[in-house]
XYZ file of C-alpha atoms in Angstrom:
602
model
C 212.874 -37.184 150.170
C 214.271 -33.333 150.896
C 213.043 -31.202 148.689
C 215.262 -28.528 146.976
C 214.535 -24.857 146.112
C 217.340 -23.121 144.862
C 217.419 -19.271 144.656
C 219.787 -17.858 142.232
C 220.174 -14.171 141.501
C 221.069 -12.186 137.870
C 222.332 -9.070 136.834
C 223.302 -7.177 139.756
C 224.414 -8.130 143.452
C 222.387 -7.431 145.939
C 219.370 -7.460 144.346
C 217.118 -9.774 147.579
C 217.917 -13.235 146.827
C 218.042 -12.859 150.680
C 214.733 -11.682 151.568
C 213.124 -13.652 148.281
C 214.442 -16.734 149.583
C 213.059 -16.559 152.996
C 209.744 -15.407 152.138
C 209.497 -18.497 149.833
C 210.664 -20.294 153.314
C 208.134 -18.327 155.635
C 205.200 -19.013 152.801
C 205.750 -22.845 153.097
C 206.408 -22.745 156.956
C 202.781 -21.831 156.552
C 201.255 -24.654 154.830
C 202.913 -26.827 157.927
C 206.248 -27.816 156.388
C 209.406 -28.095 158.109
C 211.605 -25.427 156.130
C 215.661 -25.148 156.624
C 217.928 -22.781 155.084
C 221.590 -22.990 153.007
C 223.466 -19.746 151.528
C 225.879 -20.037 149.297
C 228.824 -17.558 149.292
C 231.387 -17.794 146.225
C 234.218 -15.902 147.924
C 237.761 -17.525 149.382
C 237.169 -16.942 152.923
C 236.405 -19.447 155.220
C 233.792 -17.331 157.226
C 232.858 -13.513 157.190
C 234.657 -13.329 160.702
C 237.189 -11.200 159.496
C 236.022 -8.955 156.684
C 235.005 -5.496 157.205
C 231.149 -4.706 157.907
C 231.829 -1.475 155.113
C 232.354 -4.033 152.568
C 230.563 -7.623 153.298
C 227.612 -6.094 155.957
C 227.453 -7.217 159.247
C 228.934 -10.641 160.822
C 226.319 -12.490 161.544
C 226.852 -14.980 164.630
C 225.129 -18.490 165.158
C 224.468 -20.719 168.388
C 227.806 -22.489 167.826
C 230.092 -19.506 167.370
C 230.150 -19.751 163.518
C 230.745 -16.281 161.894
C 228.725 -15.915 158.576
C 226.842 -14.108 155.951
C 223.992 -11.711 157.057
C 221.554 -13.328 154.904
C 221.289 -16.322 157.359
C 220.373 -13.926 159.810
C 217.101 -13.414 157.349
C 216.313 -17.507 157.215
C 216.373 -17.401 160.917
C 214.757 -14.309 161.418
C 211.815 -15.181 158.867
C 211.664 -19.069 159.599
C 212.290 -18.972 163.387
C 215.178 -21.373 162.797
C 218.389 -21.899 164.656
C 220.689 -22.654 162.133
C 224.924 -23.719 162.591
C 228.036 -22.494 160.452
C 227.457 -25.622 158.445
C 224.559 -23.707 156.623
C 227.225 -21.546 155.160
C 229.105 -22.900 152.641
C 231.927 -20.868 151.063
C 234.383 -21.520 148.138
C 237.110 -21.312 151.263
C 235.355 -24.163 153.445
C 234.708 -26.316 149.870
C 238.315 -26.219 149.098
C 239.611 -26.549 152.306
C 237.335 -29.824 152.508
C 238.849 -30.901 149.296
C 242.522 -30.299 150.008
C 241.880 -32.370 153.077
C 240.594 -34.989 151.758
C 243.470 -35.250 148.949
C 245.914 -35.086 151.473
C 244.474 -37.665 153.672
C 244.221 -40.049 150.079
C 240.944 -40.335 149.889
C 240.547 -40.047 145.958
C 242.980 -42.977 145.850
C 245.833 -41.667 143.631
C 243.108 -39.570 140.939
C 243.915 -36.110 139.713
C 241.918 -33.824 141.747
C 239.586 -31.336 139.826
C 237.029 -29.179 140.000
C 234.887 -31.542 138.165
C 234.065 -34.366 139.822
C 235.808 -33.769 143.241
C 234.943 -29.674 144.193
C 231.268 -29.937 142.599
C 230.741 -33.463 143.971
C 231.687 -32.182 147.667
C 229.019 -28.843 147.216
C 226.390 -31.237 146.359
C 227.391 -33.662 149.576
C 227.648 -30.825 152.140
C 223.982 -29.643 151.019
C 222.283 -32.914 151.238
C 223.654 -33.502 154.121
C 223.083 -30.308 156.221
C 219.728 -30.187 154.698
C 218.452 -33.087 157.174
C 219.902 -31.399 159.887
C 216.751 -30.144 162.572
C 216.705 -26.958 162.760
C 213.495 -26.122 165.155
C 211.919 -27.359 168.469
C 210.352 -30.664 166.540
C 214.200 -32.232 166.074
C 212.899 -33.160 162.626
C 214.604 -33.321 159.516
C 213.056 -30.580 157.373
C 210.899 -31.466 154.271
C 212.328 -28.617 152.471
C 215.631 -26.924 152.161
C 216.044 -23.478 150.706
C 219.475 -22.852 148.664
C 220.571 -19.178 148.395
C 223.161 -18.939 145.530
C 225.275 -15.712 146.308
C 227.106 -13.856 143.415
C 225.246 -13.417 140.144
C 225.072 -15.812 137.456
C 227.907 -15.291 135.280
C 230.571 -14.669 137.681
C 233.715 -16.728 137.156
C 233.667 -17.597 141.296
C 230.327 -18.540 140.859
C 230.922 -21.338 137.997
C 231.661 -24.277 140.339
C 228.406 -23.880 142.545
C 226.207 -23.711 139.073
C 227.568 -26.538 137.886
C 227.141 -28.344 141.333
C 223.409 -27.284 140.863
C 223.449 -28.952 137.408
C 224.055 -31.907 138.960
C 222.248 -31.739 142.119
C 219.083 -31.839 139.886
C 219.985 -34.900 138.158
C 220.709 -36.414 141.736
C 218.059 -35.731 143.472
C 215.108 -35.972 140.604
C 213.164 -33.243 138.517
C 210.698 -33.475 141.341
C 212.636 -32.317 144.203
C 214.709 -29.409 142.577
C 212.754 -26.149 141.662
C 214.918 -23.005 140.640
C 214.044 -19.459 141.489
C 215.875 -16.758 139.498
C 215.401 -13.498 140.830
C 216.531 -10.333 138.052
C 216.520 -6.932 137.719
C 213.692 -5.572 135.280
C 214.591 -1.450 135.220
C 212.243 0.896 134.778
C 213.381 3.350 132.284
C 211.343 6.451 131.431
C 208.781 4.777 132.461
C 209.082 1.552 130.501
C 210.047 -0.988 132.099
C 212.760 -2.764 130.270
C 213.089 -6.812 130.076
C 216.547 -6.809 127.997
C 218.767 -7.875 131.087
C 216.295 -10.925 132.590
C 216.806 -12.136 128.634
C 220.219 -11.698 129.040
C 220.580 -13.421 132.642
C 218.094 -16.455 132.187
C 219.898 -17.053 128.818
C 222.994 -17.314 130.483
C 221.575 -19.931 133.003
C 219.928 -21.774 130.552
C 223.475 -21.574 128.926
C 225.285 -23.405 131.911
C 222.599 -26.228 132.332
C 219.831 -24.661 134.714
C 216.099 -23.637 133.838
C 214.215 -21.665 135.894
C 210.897 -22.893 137.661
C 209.958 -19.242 138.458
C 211.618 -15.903 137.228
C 211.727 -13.056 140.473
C 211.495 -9.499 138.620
C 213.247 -7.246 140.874
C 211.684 -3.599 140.457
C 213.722 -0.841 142.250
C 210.361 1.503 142.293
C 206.675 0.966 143.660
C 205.656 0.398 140.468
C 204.300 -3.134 139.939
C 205.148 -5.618 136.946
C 203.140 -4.861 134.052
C 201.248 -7.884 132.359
C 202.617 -6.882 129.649
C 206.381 -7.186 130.522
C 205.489 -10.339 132.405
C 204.421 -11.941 129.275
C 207.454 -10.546 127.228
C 209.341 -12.308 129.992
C 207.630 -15.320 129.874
C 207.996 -15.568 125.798
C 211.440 -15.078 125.650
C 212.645 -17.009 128.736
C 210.867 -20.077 128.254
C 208.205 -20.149 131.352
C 204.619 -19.962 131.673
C 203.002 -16.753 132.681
C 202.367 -17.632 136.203
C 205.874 -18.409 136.575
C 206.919 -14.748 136.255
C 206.674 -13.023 139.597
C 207.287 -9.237 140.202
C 208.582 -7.738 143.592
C 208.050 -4.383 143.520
C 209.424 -1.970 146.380
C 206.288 -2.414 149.511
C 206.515 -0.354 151.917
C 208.443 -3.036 154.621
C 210.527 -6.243 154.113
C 207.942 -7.896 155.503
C 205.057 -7.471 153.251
C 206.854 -9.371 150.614
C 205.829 -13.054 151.701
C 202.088 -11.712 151.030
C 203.415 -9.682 148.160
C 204.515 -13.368 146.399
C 201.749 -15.535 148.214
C 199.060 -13.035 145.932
C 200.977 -14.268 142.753
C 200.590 -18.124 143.653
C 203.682 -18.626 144.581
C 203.012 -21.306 147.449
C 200.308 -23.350 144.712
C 202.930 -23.232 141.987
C 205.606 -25.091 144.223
C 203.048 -27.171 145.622
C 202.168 -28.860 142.198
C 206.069 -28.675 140.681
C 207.474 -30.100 143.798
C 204.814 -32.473 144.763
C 204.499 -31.258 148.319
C 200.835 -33.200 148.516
C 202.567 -35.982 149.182
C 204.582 -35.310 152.304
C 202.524 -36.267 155.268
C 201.924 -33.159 157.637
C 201.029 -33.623 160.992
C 197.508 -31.971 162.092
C 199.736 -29.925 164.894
C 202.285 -28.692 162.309
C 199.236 -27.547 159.984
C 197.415 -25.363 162.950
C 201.266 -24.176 164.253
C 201.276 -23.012 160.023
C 197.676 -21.258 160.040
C 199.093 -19.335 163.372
C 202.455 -18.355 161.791
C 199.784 -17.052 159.141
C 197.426 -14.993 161.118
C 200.270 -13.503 163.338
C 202.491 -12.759 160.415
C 199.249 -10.793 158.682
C 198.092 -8.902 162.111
C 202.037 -8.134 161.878
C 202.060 -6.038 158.759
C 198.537 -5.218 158.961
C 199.769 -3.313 162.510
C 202.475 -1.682 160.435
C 200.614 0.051 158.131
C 198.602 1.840 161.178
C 201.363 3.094 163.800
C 200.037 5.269 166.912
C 202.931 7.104 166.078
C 206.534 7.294 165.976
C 209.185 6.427 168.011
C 212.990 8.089 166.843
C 216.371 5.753 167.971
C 220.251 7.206 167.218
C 222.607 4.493 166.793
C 225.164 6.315 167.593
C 228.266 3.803 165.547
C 231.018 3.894 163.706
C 230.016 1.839 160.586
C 227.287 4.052 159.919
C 228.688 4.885 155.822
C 226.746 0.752 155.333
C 223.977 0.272 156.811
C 224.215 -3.501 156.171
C 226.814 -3.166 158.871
C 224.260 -2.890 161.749
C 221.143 -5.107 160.003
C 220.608 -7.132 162.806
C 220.518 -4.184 165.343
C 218.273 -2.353 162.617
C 215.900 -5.590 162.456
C 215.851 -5.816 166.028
C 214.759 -2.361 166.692
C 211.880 -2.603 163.744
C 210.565 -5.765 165.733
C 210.412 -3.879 168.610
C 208.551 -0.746 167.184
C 206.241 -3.168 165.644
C 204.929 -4.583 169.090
C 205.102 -1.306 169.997
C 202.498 0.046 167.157
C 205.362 2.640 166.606
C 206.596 3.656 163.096
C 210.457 3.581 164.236
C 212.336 6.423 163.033
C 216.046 5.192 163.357
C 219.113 8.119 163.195
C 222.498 6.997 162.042
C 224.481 9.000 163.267
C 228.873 8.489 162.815
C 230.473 9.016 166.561
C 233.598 10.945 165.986
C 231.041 13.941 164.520
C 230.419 13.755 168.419
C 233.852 14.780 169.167
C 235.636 18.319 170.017
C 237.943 17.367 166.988
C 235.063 17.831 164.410
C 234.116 21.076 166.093
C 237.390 22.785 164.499
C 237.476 20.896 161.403
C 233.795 20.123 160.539
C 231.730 22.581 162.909
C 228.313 22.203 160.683
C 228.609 18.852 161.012
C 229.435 18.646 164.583
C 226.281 20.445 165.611
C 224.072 18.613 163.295
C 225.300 15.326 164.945
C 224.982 16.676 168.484
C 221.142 18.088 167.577
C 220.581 14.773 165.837
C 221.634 13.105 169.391
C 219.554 15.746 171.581
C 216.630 15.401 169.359
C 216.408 11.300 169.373
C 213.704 9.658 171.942
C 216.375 6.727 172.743
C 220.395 5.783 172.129
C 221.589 3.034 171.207
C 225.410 2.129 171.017
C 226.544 -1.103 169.167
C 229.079 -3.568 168.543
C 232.456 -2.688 166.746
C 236.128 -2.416 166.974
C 239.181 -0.376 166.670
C 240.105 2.989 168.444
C 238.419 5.626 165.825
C 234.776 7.228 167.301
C 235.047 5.584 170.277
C 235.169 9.167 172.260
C 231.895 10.126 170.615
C 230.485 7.165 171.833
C 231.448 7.571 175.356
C 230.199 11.368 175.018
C 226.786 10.207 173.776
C 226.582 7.291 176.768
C 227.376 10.299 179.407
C 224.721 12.289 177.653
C 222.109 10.001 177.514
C 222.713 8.676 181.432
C 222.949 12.187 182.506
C 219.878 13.133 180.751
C 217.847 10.133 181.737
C 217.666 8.794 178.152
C 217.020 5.668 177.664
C 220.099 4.045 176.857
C 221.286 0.494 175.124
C 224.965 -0.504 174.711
C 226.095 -3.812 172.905
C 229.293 -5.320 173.410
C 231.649 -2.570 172.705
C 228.643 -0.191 173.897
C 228.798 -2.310 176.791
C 232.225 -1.768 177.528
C 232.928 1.807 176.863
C 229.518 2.684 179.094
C 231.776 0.790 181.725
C 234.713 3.541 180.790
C 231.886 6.120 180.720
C 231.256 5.486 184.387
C 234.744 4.954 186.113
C 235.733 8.499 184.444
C 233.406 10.356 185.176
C 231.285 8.453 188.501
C 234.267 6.712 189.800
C 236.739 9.454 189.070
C 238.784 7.321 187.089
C 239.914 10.083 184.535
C 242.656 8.158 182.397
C 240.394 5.031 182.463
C 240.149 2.940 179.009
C 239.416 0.340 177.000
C 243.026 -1.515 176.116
C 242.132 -2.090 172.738
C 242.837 2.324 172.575
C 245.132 2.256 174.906
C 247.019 -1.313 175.935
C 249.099 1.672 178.656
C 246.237 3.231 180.132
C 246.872 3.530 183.841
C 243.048 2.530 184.803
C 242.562 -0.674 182.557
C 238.877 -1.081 183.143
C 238.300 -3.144 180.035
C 240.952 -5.750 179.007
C 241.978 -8.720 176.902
C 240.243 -11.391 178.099
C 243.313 -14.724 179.084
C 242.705 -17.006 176.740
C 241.857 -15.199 173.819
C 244.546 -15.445 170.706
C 246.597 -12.736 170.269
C 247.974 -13.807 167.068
C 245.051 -15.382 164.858
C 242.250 -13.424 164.465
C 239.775 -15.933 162.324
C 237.602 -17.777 165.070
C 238.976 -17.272 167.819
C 237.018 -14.444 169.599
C 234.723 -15.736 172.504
C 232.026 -16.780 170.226
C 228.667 -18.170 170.629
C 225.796 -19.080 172.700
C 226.336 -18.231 176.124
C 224.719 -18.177 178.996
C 224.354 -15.260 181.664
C 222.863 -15.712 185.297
C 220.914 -13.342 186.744
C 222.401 -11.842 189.954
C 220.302 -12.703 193.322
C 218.000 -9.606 194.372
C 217.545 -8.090 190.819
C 213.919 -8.826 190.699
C 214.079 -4.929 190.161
C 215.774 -5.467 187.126
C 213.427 -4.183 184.324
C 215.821 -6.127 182.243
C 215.074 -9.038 184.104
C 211.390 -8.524 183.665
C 211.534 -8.412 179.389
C 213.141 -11.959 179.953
C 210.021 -13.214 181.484
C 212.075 -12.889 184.849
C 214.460 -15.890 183.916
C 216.794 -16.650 186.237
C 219.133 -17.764 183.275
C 219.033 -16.444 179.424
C 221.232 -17.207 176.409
C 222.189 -15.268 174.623
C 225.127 -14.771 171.310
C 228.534 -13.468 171.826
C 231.277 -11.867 169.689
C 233.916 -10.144 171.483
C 238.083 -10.999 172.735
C 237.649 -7.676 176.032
C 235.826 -8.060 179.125
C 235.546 -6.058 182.516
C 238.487 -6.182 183.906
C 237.561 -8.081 187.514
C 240.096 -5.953 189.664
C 237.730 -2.880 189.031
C 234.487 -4.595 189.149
C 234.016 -4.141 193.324
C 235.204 -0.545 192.596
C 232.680 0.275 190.049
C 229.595 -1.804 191.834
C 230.449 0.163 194.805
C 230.060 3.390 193.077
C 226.713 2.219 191.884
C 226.879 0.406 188.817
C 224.471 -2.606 189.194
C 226.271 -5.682 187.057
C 223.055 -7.614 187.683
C 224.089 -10.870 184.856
C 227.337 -12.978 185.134
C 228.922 -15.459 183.337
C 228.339 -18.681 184.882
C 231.309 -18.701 187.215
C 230.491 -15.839 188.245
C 233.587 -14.295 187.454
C 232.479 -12.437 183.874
C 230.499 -9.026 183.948
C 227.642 -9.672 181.262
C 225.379 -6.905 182.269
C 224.109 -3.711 183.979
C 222.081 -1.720 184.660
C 220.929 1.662 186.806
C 218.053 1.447 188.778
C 217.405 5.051 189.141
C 217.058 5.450 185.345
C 214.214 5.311 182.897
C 216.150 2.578 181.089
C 220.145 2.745 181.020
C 220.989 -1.163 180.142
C 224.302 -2.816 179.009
C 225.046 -6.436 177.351
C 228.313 -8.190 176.755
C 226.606 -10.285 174.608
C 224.478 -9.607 171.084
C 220.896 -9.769 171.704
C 220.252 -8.353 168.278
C 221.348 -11.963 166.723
C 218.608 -13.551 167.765
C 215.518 -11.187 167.340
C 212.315 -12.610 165.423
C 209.428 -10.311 164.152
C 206.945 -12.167 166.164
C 209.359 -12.553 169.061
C 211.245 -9.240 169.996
C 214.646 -9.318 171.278
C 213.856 -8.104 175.114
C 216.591 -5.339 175.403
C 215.792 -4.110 172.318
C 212.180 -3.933 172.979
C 212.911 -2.430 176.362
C 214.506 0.477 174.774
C 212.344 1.431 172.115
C 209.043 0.961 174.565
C 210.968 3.119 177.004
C 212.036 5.530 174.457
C 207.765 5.908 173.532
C 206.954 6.295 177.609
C 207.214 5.047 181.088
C 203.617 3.233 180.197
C 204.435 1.926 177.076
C 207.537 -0.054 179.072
C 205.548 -1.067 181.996
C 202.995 -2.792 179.405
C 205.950 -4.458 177.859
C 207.303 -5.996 180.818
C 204.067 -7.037 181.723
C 203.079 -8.603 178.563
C 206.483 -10.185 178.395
C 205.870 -12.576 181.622
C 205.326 -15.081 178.907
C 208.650 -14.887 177.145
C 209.392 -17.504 175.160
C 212.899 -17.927 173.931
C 214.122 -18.550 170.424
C 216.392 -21.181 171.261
C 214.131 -24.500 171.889
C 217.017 -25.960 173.264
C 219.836 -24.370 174.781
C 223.325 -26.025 175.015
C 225.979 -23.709 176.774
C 229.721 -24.175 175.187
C 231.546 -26.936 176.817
C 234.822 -24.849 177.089
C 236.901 -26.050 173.841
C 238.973 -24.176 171.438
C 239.454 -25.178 168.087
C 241.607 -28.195 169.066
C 239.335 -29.362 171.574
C 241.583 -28.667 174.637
C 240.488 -26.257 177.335
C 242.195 -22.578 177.688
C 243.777 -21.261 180.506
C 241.306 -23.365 182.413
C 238.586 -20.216 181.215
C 235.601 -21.458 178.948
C 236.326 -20.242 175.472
C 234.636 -21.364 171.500
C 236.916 -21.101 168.999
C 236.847 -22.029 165.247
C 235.752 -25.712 164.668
């Protein structure tokens, strides 16, 4: 029998449900178990694929194209999972389900409600994604972890806590545990325990007790023993089920932070984990996740120094809008020994426009730019910044700075070169301008022009190295694959009537799509490290597996040694995906596109 953990969260939003959740994951990953992952996300919307990163945080992308919450980018991250959309549930996917099912007369003639029908469905889509494998043993996991978004209380929330009422009658007291994670201020120096009352009351209010109460404290100020055992007289748990996670110094020195609390022995005894058999090779694979993940943060607290990266962006007001890049680039430093400094720095400061408007702040961007060791030029859309970013890709390739452009950094580095290599002046993206005479980046065929939800070219793709780019020091951080996979999010490509023009000139497109026909990557061979990817390496990152462009920039942003070692100790690159399967070339309806592979919205 799957066991359950749910994590709920009280209070305030945002308050690490996220990172709580997959440290509690990570911890038991430890002890041998098979862990999966679930979030929870109480909002209409069928996916996150069209919200704005300033509001929601970044899009997080899966294998099979599905477009969801940045948290499961944690579970994978943390549990070295590969998860699918179907570990995001949302109210909009529930009631969708629902409506369906009505339609198709499936409740036989009943009045459809919230109670039975909407909570019934919640508690049928977890139990059955959570026996869905999820890692390179094609096991079902022994334990799922449930990430409740919203905060207890919230009227959007109400049909997902009652579904979790249930769910614990369902599957017995002996597979469900409940983690409530609060917020226990710190006022004056008292810490105050008023609002975990309040919360836990409330949850005990709508059916649900709490196996362990998560104290939240915004300072580095650990949990008192005497607020813990205020907490634990007025919310009805034992002492040793009140945890406090204070601010450490890193994300990832909270698994230790709640292993030191006995975390892992509680769950052990209130789920009755000593009964699932564990396989001897599934214990030692746990004792190395341990000893890597300690020598990990042990590293961390002694850097050889520091290593400073600009992301030179446009959603740069949220910084939740670039967490995978920002993840990707502290696994890198870490391998590195480097305490990574990263810059965020908004592109249009970069432009002449600010200069008359803003002139402080357009020399403060420019000596923020100057100053950094590497650049780094992500994913977005839309026509505002986009200049800046093209002036900082000239700078840094003029410069010989190394240099990292995803997606849309991919794309306008292409611009960057046929206006000012190829002497291409007008050139552009047609996304800015759809009348530019010199289209160099265009609409890709068979991409919808009319629904935006899903139907970007999404996805787990694969790109083939060109012939005769053994050079490639790309190439090399991939363990010199011939073939890697890699996640997509995009609807504009290089256009292919420029692509002889601009390889001519010298810009080395050494990875394709499979046919060939689809630029997917370049890069300059007479440059320290000046590398482009369609795709979005930053997706699939691990801390104890680097994403290799990322880890290519920040090792050639510490020194020309510091890369060499890299690409040598990377000749054992392992990827994260145990079993690649490369899109079969279906949109949503099933039915091929313009005869052009394309993953659309199942």
């Amino acid at each position: 029998m799957t066991k359950y953990i749910v994590v709920s969260g009280g209070v305030i939003s945002g308050i690490g449900k996220g990172v709580i959740a997959s440290s509690t994951g990570l911890l038991l990953k430890m002890t041998g178990l098979k862990v999966t992952a679930i979030k929870i996300d109480p909002y209409m919307n069928i996916d996150a694929g069209t919200m704005k990163p300033t509001e929601h945080g970044e899009v997080y992308v899966l294998n099979d194209g599905g477009e969801v919450d940045l948290d499961l980018g944690n579970y994978e991250r943390y549990l070295d999972v590969i998860l699918s959309r179907e570990n995001n549930i949302t109210t909009g996917k529930i009631y969708s389900e629902v409506i369906q099912r009505e339609r198709r007369g499936d409740y036989l003639g009943k009045t459809v409600q919230i109670v039975p029908h909407v909570t019934t469905a919640i508690q049928d889509w977890i139990e059955r994604v959570s026996h869905i494998p999820v890692d390179d043993t094609d096991l079902a996991p022994d334990v799922c972890i449930v990430e409740l978004g919203g905060t207890v209380g919230d009227i959007e929330s109400a049909p997902f806590i009652e579904a979790m009422r249930q769910f614990q009658f369902r599957v017995g007291h002996e597979n469900f545990a409940l983690i409530h994670v609060s917020l226990v201020p710190d006022m004056h120096g008292e810490q105050k325990t008023k609002p975990t009352q309040a919360t836990v009351r409330d949850l005990r209010g709508l059916g649900l007790t709490p196996d362990l109460v998560a104290c939240r404290l915004m300072s580095s100020r650990p949990l008192e023993e005497a607020t813990k055992a205020k907490i634990s007289m007025f919310c009805h748990v034992g002492k040793d089920q009140v945890l406090g996670v204070h601010d450490v110094s890193s994300v990832y020195h909270v698994p230790m932070l709640l292993a030191g609390q006995g975390l892992v022995p509680y769950l052990q005894k209130r789920l009755q984990l000593d009964t699932i058999s564990i396989p001897k090779e599934m214990v030692q694979r746990g004792h190395s996740i341990k000893e890597r993940w300690t020598r990990l943060t042990e590293g961390q607290e002694r850097p050889y120094g520091q290593v400073t990266i600009v992301l030179v962006g446009k959603y740069t007001d949220v910084t939740d809008s670039y967490m995978s890049v920002t993840k990707s680039l502290e696994h890198a430093a870490l391998r590195c020994n480097r305490k990574l400094n990263l810059q965020y720095l908004e592109s249009s400061h970069l432009e002449p426009a600010t200069l008359d408007v803003a002139p402080a702040q357009y020399h403060d961007a420019w000596r923020t730019l100057v100053m950094a060791d590497g650049v780094l030029v992500p994913g977005g859309f839309g026509d505002r910044g986009t200049e800046g970013m093209i002036l900082a890709t000239k700078w840094a390739r003029e410069q010989k700075k190394p240099f990292l452009g995803i997606c849309y950094g991919f794309q306008l580095a292409v611009v960057e070169w046929a206006r000012n290599v190829c002497g291409l002046h007008d050139a552009h993206h047609t996304e800015i301008d759809e009348h530019t005479p010199n289209p160099v980046v265009v609409y890709m065929p068979e991409i919808s022009k009319t629904q935006l939800g899903g139907t970007m070219r999404l996805g787990l793709r694969e790109t083939l190295f060109t012939p005769g780019t053994e050079w490639s020091k790309l190439r090399r951080l991939y363990g010199n694959a011939s073939v890697i996979y890699e996640r997509h999010r995009h609807r504009w490509e290089v256009n292919p009537l420029y692509v002889d023009r601009l390889v001519d000139s010298g810009l080395e497109f050494i990875g394709k799509d499979e046919r060939g026909e689809r630029m997917q990557a370049f890069e300059l061979k007479d440059h320290p490290y000046f590398v482009g990817l369609q795709a979005h390496p930053e997706f699939c990152t691990r801390p104890l597996n680097p994403s290799p462009p990322f880890l290519g920039l920040v090792a050639a942003s510490v020194g020309p040694n510091m890369l060499e070692e890299q690409m040598v100790g990377q000749s054992c690159y392992k990827s994260p995906h145990p079993h690649p399967h490369p899109h079969t070339g279906v949109d949503g309806q099933g039915k091929e596109k313009d005869g052009r592979k394309v993953n659309g919205d199942v």
